[in-house]
Short mmCIF file of C-alpha atoms in Angstrom, two decimals:
data_model
loop_
_atom_site.label_atom_id
_atom_site.label_comp_id
_atom_site.label_asym_id
_atom_site.label_seq_id
_atom_site.Cartn_x
_atom_site.Cartn_y
_atom_site.Cartn_z
CA VAL P 580 0.00 0.00 0.00
CA ILE P 581 2.80 2.45 0.91
CA GLY P 582 4.63 1.80 -2.36
CA ASP P 583 1.49 2.29 -4.42
CA LEU P 584 0.69 5.52 -2.56
CA LEU P 585 4.22 6.88 -3.12
CA ARG P 586 4.02 6.05 -6.82
CA LYS P 587 0.66 7.80 -7.23
CA ILE P 588 1.80 10.90 -5.31
CA SER P 589 4.93 11.04 -7.49
CA ILE P 590 2.87 10.83 -10.66
CA ILE P 591 0.59 13.62 -9.43
CA TYR P 592 3.58 15.87 -8.62
CA CYS P 593 5.07 15.21 -12.04
CA GLY P 594 1.79 16.18 -13.71
CA GLN P 595 1.82 16.32 -17.50
CA GLY P 596 5.54 15.57 -17.50
CA PHE P 597 4.83 11.98 -16.43
CA SER P 598 4.74 9.21 -18.99
CA HIS P 599 5.30 5.46 -18.85
CA VAL P 600 7.37 5.87 -22.01
CA ILE P 601 10.64 7.74 -21.65
CA SER P 602 10.47 10.83 -23.84
CA ARG P 603 13.51 11.80 -25.86
CA HIS P 604 12.32 15.41 -26.05
CA ARG P 605 11.11 17.94 -23.52
CA PRO P 606 7.31 18.01 -23.54
CA ASN P 607 5.90 21.48 -24.18
CA GLY P 608 5.75 23.52 -21.00
CA SER P 609 7.32 20.82 -18.84
CA ILE P 610 9.63 21.78 -16.01
CA LEU P 611 12.08 19.80 -13.93
CA VAL P 612 10.04 18.78 -10.88
CA LYS P 613 12.08 19.12 -7.69
CA SER P 614 9.33 19.41 -5.09
CA GLY P 615 7.31 16.90 -3.09
CA PRO P 616 8.79 13.40 -3.22
CA TYR P 617 11.28 14.61 -5.86
CA ARG P 618 13.05 16.62 -3.10
CA VAL P 619 14.05 13.36 -1.43
CA CYS P 620 14.90 11.12 -4.38
CA ARG P 621 15.15 11.54 -8.14
CA HIS P 622 12.91 8.59 -9.01
CA PRO P 623 10.18 8.34 -6.35
CA SER P 624 7.68 6.65 -8.68
CA TYR P 625 10.20 3.85 -9.29
CA VAL P 626 10.85 3.58 -5.55
CA GLY P 627 7.11 3.31 -4.97
CA TRP P 628 6.76 0.59 -7.59
CA ILE P 629 9.71 -1.33 -6.14
CA VAL P 630 8.34 -1.14 -2.58
CA TRP P 631 4.94 -2.36 -3.80
CA ALA P 632 6.47 -5.15 -5.91
CA TYR P 633 8.85 -6.34 -3.16
CA GLY P 634 6.00 -6.52 -0.68
CA PHE P 635 3.85 -8.43 -3.14
CA THR P 636 6.68 -10.81 -4.08
CA PHE P 637 7.86 -11.33 -0.50
CA PHE P 638 4.45 -12.51 0.68
CA LEU P 639 3.44 -14.57 -2.34
CA THR P 640 6.57 -16.38 -3.51
CA THR P 641 9.47 -18.52 -2.36
CA PRO P 642 12.77 -17.08 -1.10
CA LEU P 643 14.48 -18.13 -4.34
CA SER P 644 11.87 -16.30 -6.42
CA PHE P 645 12.40 -13.22 -4.27
CA VAL P 646 16.17 -13.31 -4.91
CA VAL P 647 15.69 -13.78 -8.67
CA PHE P 648 13.11 -10.99 -8.73
CA THR P 649 15.54 -8.69 -6.89
CA CYS P 650 18.28 -9.34 -9.45
CA VAL P 651 15.96 -8.81 -12.42
CA ILE P 652 14.46 -5.60 -11.00
CA ASN P 653 17.91 -4.24 -10.12
CA LYS P 654 19.14 -4.78 -13.67
CA PHE P 655 15.96 -3.36 -15.22
CA PHE P 656 15.94 -0.16 -13.17
CA SER P 657 19.72 0.34 -13.41
CA GLU P 658 19.48 0.32 -17.21
CA ARG P 659 16.25 2.33 -17.41
CA ILE P 660 17.43 5.03 -15.01
CA TYR P 661 20.82 5.26 -16.70
CA TYR P 662 19.12 5.83 -20.07
CA GLU P 663 16.52 8.20 -18.63
CA GLU P 664 19.08 10.33 -16.79
CA LYS P 665 21.24 10.68 -19.88
CA LEU P 666 18.19 12.10 -21.66
CA LEU P 667 17.30 14.34 -18.71
CA ILE P 668 20.82 15.79 -18.77
CA LYS P 669 20.44 16.40 -22.49
CA ILE P 670 17.03 18.05 -21.98
CA TYR P 671 17.64 20.07 -18.80
CA GLY P 672 21.45 20.43 -18.90
CA ASP P 673 23.15 22.01 -15.90
CA GLU P 674 19.89 22.23 -13.97
CA TYR P 675 19.63 18.43 -13.93
CA LEU P 676 23.32 17.98 -13.15
CA GLU P 677 22.88 20.21 -10.07
CA TYR P 678 19.77 18.27 -9.10
CA MET P 679 21.79 15.04 -9.34
CA LYS P 680 24.38 16.47 -6.94
CA ASP P 681 21.73 17.50 -4.41
CA VAL P 682 19.27 14.59 -4.56
CA PRO P 683 20.12 10.86 -4.47
CA VAL P 684 18.67 8.39 -6.94
CA GLY P 685 16.68 6.87 -4.08
CA ILE P 686 16.95 3.20 -4.95
CA PRO P 687 19.44 1.10 -2.95
CA PHE P 688 22.05 -0.76 -5.00
CA VAL P 689 21.12 1.08 -8.20
CA THR P 690 23.76 3.42 -9.56
CA PRO P 691 22.26 4.73 -12.77
CA TYR P 692 24.88 7.23 -13.77
CA PRO P 693 28.64 7.23 -13.28
CA GLY P 694 29.59 9.40 -10.35
CA ASP P 695 26.24 9.15 -8.57
#
């Protein structure tokens, strides 16, 4: 429940800038959201999804499935965030680089961009 709530709050804060598909271009009128849950971590909707999914997996599967799931999710989000952050740097430039310095990625064991 907590993970789902965090994900929904993150999506609301992101507003029209949110999409399930990573955009290669800056949507018209979009700004870099740095308030709400985005003050604490750069990818709160991913954190929310992971918390929800871990809870679901932990209670409904075997320990081995949980370990495999953890490895798969770690790889998926590492690659997705790396790609997404490269695009965000391209779109927002120095503003995003400063944001990266001030706000952690927010997902343990995921280092999406060299130097993070």
